[in-house]
């Protein structure tokens, strides 16, 4: 049946639905496009015949079936690409502007380009808010205190704070830091919030 | 924050939704009312060049829907087994013990799509779907909003995809409420994506 390869792409995405981004299936996408090319050419031939000889309508059904298959393949491809992009967009909010290399390896060249552009748009937008810009990825929950207590989970070297003082982030060390400066590190799993 | 395309729900599909695409690839029994030239290879049981009038084939919903809806009746369709009267009677008797996931992971949405194909028993099927859902929903609601920290995988087995989504939403709000009760909701957490990514990496290192 037509459309099987496209469905395989969708199944593959669905298996990875809750996990991280799976590798971009370039081969699968190419195969679907090839199938579409074949369908399109076959339809062109049949339609040309239909126009020439209007008495013979028997190939009409075949044209319809191929046309539906083309539409279906298109839908599957678009859904595959769109849902991957949606996932990549949410990664920006989870990991920050720099993605871990193994995730980046799973993206296609165009997806990397898109990610860079999305980053830039987001940064420009955040800069345009208010007098000094506003970091939207900050304070996803309403903050209670200015300072919070954190424990370091991994060695991260020195962290320079806004006031110029430096903190050494060593494994299992405890710190009392401004919330605004360590929220990102907590989300990235470098620090742990202690209450 | 879920950015993924949700299923359409109702009688229409959502073009980009993964669930809808999977649902519409399920097959329904159809028989051709016209002959199709040159596509005989679609029917694996014969080696003919064309599809003849009266050929019976299982077509995926996306194709069957379009062919059955066109002005010239290309095909006639039938319900698949789980939507026929035998199974409808079972659902009527006690819907809550039926394993809907086995009958089709997208039982409700597929059933709704079947309603758009003209069929004599459409109204009966529509009634059954609504009854079955309301019958089962009470229990799903009860489970999802009362079971905290239990192993829920066994219960999830028999649920259709829509029900699973509802169940997960219920569980999530129960957990959020619990966190708020013990005063943990203000705590900053590592993002879920990041921690899952780390776990996988740790597995790879070990």
CSV table of C-alpha atoms in Angstrom, one decimal, chain A residues 1-2 4 7 10-11 13-14 17-20 56 58-62 64-66 68-69 71-72 74-76 78-79 82-83 86-87 89-91 93-95 100 102-103 141-142 144 148 154 179 183 186-190 193 195, chain B residues 1 3-5 13-22 24-25 27 32 34-39 41-42 51 57-60 62-63 66-67 70 72 74 161 168 183-194 196-198 200-201:
chain,number,residue,atom,x,y,z
A,1,UNK,CA,0.0,0.0,0.0
A,2,UNK,CA,1.2,3.5,-0.7
A,4,UNK,CA,3.7,2.9,4.3
A,7,UNK,CA,3.8,6.0,8.2
A,10,UNK,CA,5.5,8.9,12.1
A,11,UNK,CA,5.7,5.6,14.1
A,13,UNK,CA,8.6,9.7,16.0
A,14,UNK,CA,5.8,8.4,18.1
A,17,UNK,CA,7.4,10.9,21.9
A,18,UNK,CA,8.2,11.4,25.5
A,19,UNK,CA,12.0,11.0,25.3
A,20,UNK,CA,14.5,13.3,23.7
A,56,UNK,CA,-12.3,6.2,-21.6
A,58,UNK,CA,-11.5,3.8,-16.4
A,59,UNK,CA,-8.2,5.2,-15.1
A,60,UNK,CA,-10.0,7.9,-13.2
A,61,UNK,CA,-10.2,5.9,-10.0
A,62,UNK,CA,-6.5,5.1,-10.2
A,64,UNK,CA,-7.9,9.5,-7.4
A,65,UNK,CA,-6.1,6.8,-5.4
A,66,UNK,CA,-2.7,8.1,-6.3
A,68,UNK,CA,-4.9,10.6,-2.1
A,69,UNK,CA,-1.7,8.8,-1.5
A,71,UNK,CA,-1.8,14.0,-0.1
A,72,UNK,CA,-1.3,11.5,2.6
A,74,UNK,CA,2.6,15.1,2.2
A,75,UNK,CA,0.7,15.2,5.4
A,76,UNK,CA,2.9,12.6,7.1
A,78,UNK,CA,4.8,17.8,7.2
A,79,UNK,CA,3.7,16.3,10.5
A,82,UNK,CA,6.5,20.1,12.3
A,83,UNK,CA,6.5,17.9,15.4
A,86,UNK,CA,8.0,21.7,18.1
A,87,UNK,CA,10.3,19.5,20.1
A,89,UNK,CA,11.6,24.6,20.3
A,90,UNK,CA,10.8,23.1,23.7
A,91,UNK,CA,14.5,22.0,24.1
A,93,UNK,CA,13.5,26.3,27.0
A,94,UNK,CA,14.7,23.2,28.8
A,95,UNK,CA,18.4,23.2,28.0
A,100,UNK,CA,24.3,19.1,24.3
A,102,UNK,CA,24.6,14.4,21.2
A,103,UNK,CA,21.2,16.1,20.8
A,141,UNK,CA,7.6,30.0,39.0
A,142,UNK,CA,7.0,33.1,41.1
A,144,UNK,CA,9.8,33.8,47.0
A,148,UNK,CA,18.3,30.5,47.9
A,154,UNK,CA,29.1,18.4,39.7
A,179,UNK,CA,18.1,33.1,42.8
A,183,UNK,CA,18.0,29.3,38.3
A,186,UNK,CA,19.4,24.3,38.6
A,187,UNK,CA,17.4,23.7,35.5
A,188,UNK,CA,20.5,22.3,33.8
A,189,UNK,CA,21.1,20.0,36.7
A,190,UNK,CA,24.4,21.5,37.9
A,193,UNK,CA,17.9,23.6,45.3
A,195,UNK,CA,14.7,23.9,51.0
B,1,UNK,CA,4.3,22.8,28.8
B,3,UNK,CA,3.9,22.1,22.5
B,4,UNK,CA,3.0,19.0,20.5
B,5,UNK,CA,0.0,18.9,18.3
B,13,UNK,CA,-8.8,15.4,12.3
B,14,UNK,CA,-6.0,17.7,13.2
B,15,UNK,CA,-3.7,17.8,10.2
B,16,UNK,CA,-0.4,17.7,12.0
B,17,UNK,CA,-1.3,15.5,14.9
B,18,UNK,CA,0.7,12.3,15.2
B,19,UNK,CA,-2.2,10.5,17.0
B,20,UNK,CA,-4.6,11.4,14.2
B,21,UNK,CA,-2.2,10.1,11.5
B,22,UNK,CA,-1.7,6.8,13.4
B,24,UNK,CA,-6.3,7.1,10.2
B,25,UNK,CA,-3.8,4.4,9.1
B,27,UNK,CA,-7.7,-0.4,8.0
B,32,UNK,CA,-14.6,-1.8,-4.9
B,34,UNK,CA,-15.6,0.2,-10.0
B,35,UNK,CA,-12.5,-1.3,-11.6
B,36,UNK,CA,-9.2,0.4,-11.1
B,37,UNK,CA,-6.8,0.3,-13.9
B,38,UNK,CA,-3.1,-0.6,-13.3
B,39,UNK,CA,-3.2,-0.8,-9.5
B,41,UNK,CA,-0.5,-4.8,-7.2
B,42,UNK,CA,-2.1,-3.1,-4.2
B,51,UNK,CA,-8.5,-4.2,-9.5
B,57,UNK,CA,-9.6,-5.2,0.4
B,58,UNK,CA,-8.7,-3.7,3.7
B,59,UNK,CA,-8.0,-0.1,2.9
B,60,UNK,CA,-6.5,2.4,5.4
B,62,UNK,CA,-7.4,7.9,4.9
B,63,UNK,CA,-7.9,6.3,1.5
B,66,UNK,CA,-11.8,9.8,0.5
B,67,UNK,CA,-12.9,7.2,-2.0
B,70,UNK,CA,-16.3,11.2,-3.6
B,72,UNK,CA,-19.0,8.6,-7.8
B,74,UNK,CA,-15.9,4.1,-5.8
B,161,UNK,CA,-5.4,6.6,23.9
B,168,UNK,CA,-2.3,11.2,32.9
B,183,UNK,CA,5.4,22.6,50.5
B,184,UNK,CA,7.6,21.4,47.7
B,185,UNK,CA,6.0,23.2,44.9
B,186,UNK,CA,8.2,26.3,45.4
B,187,UNK,CA,11.3,24.2,45.0
B,188,UNK,CA,13.3,24.7,41.8
B,189,UNK,CA,13.7,21.4,40.0
B,190,UNK,CA,16.0,20.2,37.2
B,191,UNK,CA,14.1,20.2,34.0
B,192,UNK,CA,12.6,16.8,33.1
B,193,UNK,CA,14.3,16.7,29.7
B,194,UNK,CA,17.7,17.4,31.2
B,196,UNK,CA,16.2,12.1,31.4
B,197,UNK,CA,19.1,13.1,29.0
B,198,UNK,CA,21.6,12.6,31.9
B,200,UNK,CA,20.6,8.0,29.3
B,201,UNK,CA,24.1,9.2,29.2
